[in-house]
Amino acid sequence: MAAQDTALGKAGVSEGAPPSWFARQLALWSHVMEPLRPLSAPRARATARDASWPLAPELISVSRARRLVVAQLGEWRLNELADTVELLVSEVVTNALCHARGPVRLNLRVRGSHLRCEVEDTNADGPVRRTVCADAEGGRGMELLDLLAESWGSSRTATGKTLWFELPLPVPAQTCRPGAASEAPVAS
């Protein structure tokens, strides 16, 4: 920020004057100029509903990713989603490790009524849907995402891409109090 203040001072902007076009643009684009957080580190500090883990670029990381998400969902009391998330994380992390060279980061967060899972990697190419034979051993990851996730997609980032999927959070079961009337009274 000191460099920005110095640049603004040299541009002849006084403290009481409204910011110039240059100052507004510098403020808007300052996040682009900051160093990127490497994929070999968590995205940010973990919060009550946000977790992130760097994964080594080796296939053993797939089982680690599964363990991490299942444990985190248990901590968040979202065990109902564990089987689906475990399967989908296994697919997207495997794809990232097979098609990208370099570190991978797994992010899991709860936003509103959805659980969002993201896998960041260093390959900018998006996922490719393949037609596979009935007896093929692989190539069904996109089909699984279509079937099990409410929504999914891929977006390019400065370091590669992020593949994400979302699942709706389970709705808490409605409980009836013993002795409470379950029907409205009938008018006579």
Tab-separated table of C-alpha atoms in Angstrom:
chain	number	residue	atom	x	y	z
A	1	MET	CA	0.000	0.000	0.000
A	2	ALA	CA	2.906	2.330	0.693
A	3	ALA	CA	3.963	2.065	-2.961
A	4	GLN	CA	0.423	2.977	-3.997
A	5	ASP	CA	0.430	5.965	-1.623
A	6	THR	CA	3.803	7.060	-2.992
A	7	ALA	CA	2.550	6.709	-6.566
A	8	LEU	CA	-0.552	8.715	-5.703
A	9	GLY	CA	1.554	11.410	-4.017
A	10	LYS	CA	3.728	11.735	-7.118
A	11	ALA	CA	0.585	12.022	-9.247
A	12	GLY	CA	-0.324	15.205	-7.366
A	13	VAL	CA	-3.374	13.897	-5.481
A	14	SER	CA	-4.035	15.727	-2.248
A	15	GLU	CA	-5.622	13.987	0.722
A	16	GLY	CA	-8.985	15.777	0.497
A	17	ALA	CA	-9.440	15.427	-3.261
A	18	PRO	CA	-11.488	12.591	-4.765
A	19	PRO	CA	-9.351	9.757	-6.118
A	20	SER	CA	-8.221	10.011	-9.704
A	21	TRP	CA	-9.012	7.461	-12.392
A	22	PHE	CA	-5.498	6.077	-11.920
A	23	ALA	CA	-5.990	5.674	-8.169
A	24	ARG	CA	-9.336	3.899	-8.647
A	25	GLN	CA	-7.845	1.519	-11.238
A	26	LEU	CA	-4.848	0.811	-9.026
A	27	ALA	CA	-7.158	-0.046	-6.134
A	28	LEU	CA	-9.339	-2.283	-8.312
A	29	TRP	CA	-6.435	-4.222	-9.782
A	30	SER	CA	-4.206	-4.415	-6.702
A	31	HIS	CA	-5.338	-7.986	-5.937
A	32	VAL	CA	-4.050	-9.067	-9.350
A	33	MET	CA	-0.604	-7.703	-8.582
A	34	GLU	CA	-0.322	-9.522	-5.246
A	35	PRO	CA	1.566	-12.822	-5.247
A	36	LEU	CA	-0.606	-15.894	-5.784
A	37	ARG	CA	-1.011	-18.397	-2.971
A	38	PRO	CA	0.799	-21.526	-4.199
A	39	LEU	CA	-1.236	-24.708	-4.590
A	40	SER	CA	1.189	-26.430	-2.233
A	41	ALA	CA	-0.349	-24.420	0.634
A	42	PRO	CA	-3.929	-24.250	1.950
A	43	ARG	CA	-6.086	-21.612	0.237
A	44	ALA	CA	-6.657	-19.750	3.490
A	45	ARG	CA	-6.950	-20.338	7.190
A	46	ALA	CA	-9.625	-22.933	7.973
A	47	THR	CA	-12.899	-21.617	9.367
A	48	ALA	CA	-16.002	-23.236	10.799
A	49	ARG	CA	-17.323	-23.971	7.301
A	50	ASP	CA	-14.261	-23.720	5.046
A	51	ALA	CA	-11.334	-26.143	4.777
A	52	SER	CA	-8.437	-26.485	2.337
A	53	TRP	CA	-5.662	-29.025	1.912
A	54	PRO	CA	-2.678	-29.167	-0.426
A	55	LEU	CA	-2.168	-32.586	-2.014
A	56	ALA	CA	1.128	-33.990	-3.222
A	57	PRO	CA	1.295	-34.756	-6.957
A	58	GLU	CA	1.202	-38.523	-6.437
A	59	LEU	CA	-1.667	-40.993	-6.714
A	60	ILE	CA	-1.546	-41.890	-2.998
A	61	SER	CA	-3.053	-38.422	-2.443
A	62	VAL	CA	-6.422	-39.707	-3.688
A	63	SER	CA	-6.914	-41.857	-0.578
A	64	ARG	CA	-5.711	-38.968	1.599
A	65	ALA	CA	-8.278	-36.671	-0.046
A	66	ARG	CA	-11.051	-39.173	0.646
A	67	ARG	CA	-10.052	-39.459	4.305
A	68	LEU	CA	-9.825	-35.672	4.700
A	69	VAL	CA	-13.283	-34.936	3.291
A	70	VAL	CA	-14.993	-37.738	5.211
A	71	ALA	CA	-13.405	-36.546	8.465
A	72	GLN	CA	-14.318	-32.922	7.736
A	73	LEU	CA	-17.923	-33.792	6.892
A	74	GLY	CA	-18.121	-35.726	10.159
A	75	GLU	CA	-16.821	-32.685	12.009
A	76	TRP	CA	-19.449	-30.513	10.309
A	77	ARG	CA	-22.137	-33.148	11.038
A	78	LEU	CA	-22.818	-33.690	7.345
A	79	ASN	CA	-22.296	-37.462	7.413
A	80	GLU	CA	-25.255	-37.994	5.047
A	81	LEU	CA	-23.166	-36.519	2.221
A	82	ALA	CA	-19.986	-38.477	2.987
A	83	ASP	CA	-20.443	-41.362	0.521
A	84	THR	CA	-21.312	-39.115	-2.433
A	85	VAL	CA	-18.593	-36.567	-1.677
A	86	GLU	CA	-16.014	-39.314	-1.157
A	87	LEU	CA	-16.787	-40.834	-4.575
A	88	LEU	CA	-16.801	-37.505	-6.431
A	89	VAL	CA	-13.640	-36.258	-4.705
A	90	SER	CA	-11.936	-39.497	-5.647
A	91	GLU	CA	-12.856	-38.912	-9.307
A	92	VAL	CA	-11.879	-35.241	-9.562
A	93	VAL	CA	-8.640	-35.589	-7.564
A	94	THR	CA	-7.617	-38.620	-9.652
A	95	ASN	CA	-8.264	-36.645	-12.841
A	96	ALA	CA	-6.277	-33.665	-11.557
A	97	LEU	CA	-3.322	-35.853	-10.610
A	98	CYS	CA	-3.364	-37.755	-13.917
A	99	HIS	CA	-3.709	-34.749	-16.211
A	100	ALA	CA	-1.842	-31.971	-14.399
A	101	ARG	CA	1.822	-31.852	-13.551
A	102	GLY	CA	2.317	-30.204	-10.214
A	103	PRO	CA	0.570	-29.665	-6.911
A	104	VAL	CA	-3.171	-29.935	-6.367
A	105	ARG	CA	-5.326	-28.253	-3.739
A	106	LEU	CA	-8.641	-29.570	-2.394
A	107	ASN	CA	-11.124	-27.050	-0.964
A	108	LEU	CA	-14.351	-27.867	0.851
A	109	ARG	CA	-16.831	-25.278	2.081
A	110	VAL	CA	-20.409	-24.780	3.106
A	111	ARG	CA	-22.119	-21.770	1.577
A	112	GLY	CA	-25.790	-21.191	2.265
A	113	SER	CA	-27.655	-24.396	1.531
A	114	HIS	CA	-24.861	-26.070	-0.481
A	115	LEU	CA	-21.613	-27.895	0.017
A	116	ARG	CA	-19.019	-26.875	-2.565
A	117	CYS	CA	-15.948	-28.936	-3.323
A	118	GLU	CA	-13.137	-27.540	-5.485
A	119	VAL	CA	-9.992	-29.142	-6.841
A	120	GLU	CA	-7.369	-26.703	-8.121
A	121	ASP	CA	-4.545	-27.846	-10.389
A	122	THR	CA	-1.924	-26.432	-12.740
A	123	ASN	CA	-3.468	-27.589	-16.029
A	124	ALA	CA	-5.583	-24.881	-17.693
A	125	ASP	CA	-7.371	-27.381	-19.972
A	126	GLY	CA	-10.947	-28.061	-18.922
A	127	PRO	CA	-12.437	-31.509	-18.447
A	128	VAL	CA	-13.153	-33.532	-21.582
A	129	ARG	CA	-16.200	-35.759	-21.849
A	130	ARG	CA	-15.336	-39.042	-23.520
A	131	THR	CA	-17.491	-41.744	-24.993
A	132	VAL	CA	-16.478	-44.991	-23.345
A	133	CYS	CA	-17.200	-48.623	-24.046
A	134	ALA	CA	-19.334	-50.581	-21.608
A	135	ASP	CA	-16.327	-52.629	-20.477
A	136	ALA	CA	-13.908	-49.667	-20.125
A	137	GLU	CA	-12.277	-49.267	-16.723
A	138	GLY	CA	-12.270	-45.454	-16.688
A	139	GLY	CA	-13.590	-42.350	-18.367
A	140	ARG	CA	-16.859	-41.996	-16.449
A	141	GLY	CA	-15.967	-39.122	-14.136
A	142	MET	CA	-18.081	-36.518	-15.930
A	143	GLU	CA	-21.036	-38.919	-16.006
A	144	LEU	CA	-20.752	-39.386	-12.238
A	145	LEU	CA	-20.663	-35.622	-11.738
A	146	ASP	CA	-23.777	-35.282	-13.914
A	147	LEU	CA	-25.606	-37.980	-11.954
A	148	LEU	CA	-24.619	-37.139	-8.386
A	149	ALA	CA	-23.842	-33.415	-8.189
A	150	GLU	CA	-26.510	-30.747	-8.299
A	151	SER	CA	-24.138	-28.607	-10.351
A	152	TRP	CA	-20.515	-28.718	-11.423
A	153	GLY	CA	-18.130	-26.844	-13.644
A	154	SER	CA	-14.614	-25.736	-14.368
A	155	SER	CA	-13.040	-22.290	-14.438
A	156	ARG	CA	-9.605	-21.112	-15.453
A	157	THR	CA	-7.403	-19.531	-12.833
A	158	ALA	CA	-4.085	-17.699	-12.936
A	159	THR	CA	-2.324	-20.957	-12.048
A	160	GLY	CA	-4.410	-23.455	-14.063
A	161	LYS	CA	-8.033	-24.367	-13.370
A	162	THR	CA	-10.519	-25.178	-10.660
A	163	LEU	CA	-12.967	-28.043	-11.101
A	164	TRP	CA	-15.875	-27.772	-8.670
A	165	PHE	CA	-19.126	-29.470	-7.771
A	166	GLU	CA	-21.975	-28.613	-5.430
A	167	LEU	CA	-24.376	-30.745	-3.450
A	168	PRO	CA	-27.422	-29.537	-1.530
A	169	LEU	CA	-27.130	-29.801	2.227
A	170	PRO	CA	-29.450	-32.332	3.855
A	171	VAL	CA	-32.667	-30.834	5.194
A	172	PRO	CA	-33.043	-31.504	8.925
A	173	ALA	CA	-35.893	-33.902	9.661
A	174	GLN	CA	-39.012	-32.260	11.071
A	175	THR	CA	-39.850	-33.662	14.436
A	176	CYS	CA	-43.345	-33.737	15.870
A	177	ARG	CA	-43.880	-33.281	19.573
A	178	PRO	CA	-45.670	-36.168	21.252
A	179	GLY	CA	-49.364	-35.381	21.662
A	180	ALA	CA	-49.320	-32.527	19.134
A	181	ALA	CA	-52.144	-32.527	16.639
A	182	SER	CA	-50.921	-33.457	13.186
A	183	GLU	CA	-54.024	-32.281	11.325
A	184	ALA	CA	-55.908	-29.035	11.302
A	185	PRO	CA	-59.284	-29.151	13.074
A	186	VAL	CA	-62.249	-29.824	10.804
A	187	ALA	CA	-64.940	-27.152	10.785
A	188	SER	CA	-68.470	-28.436	11.317
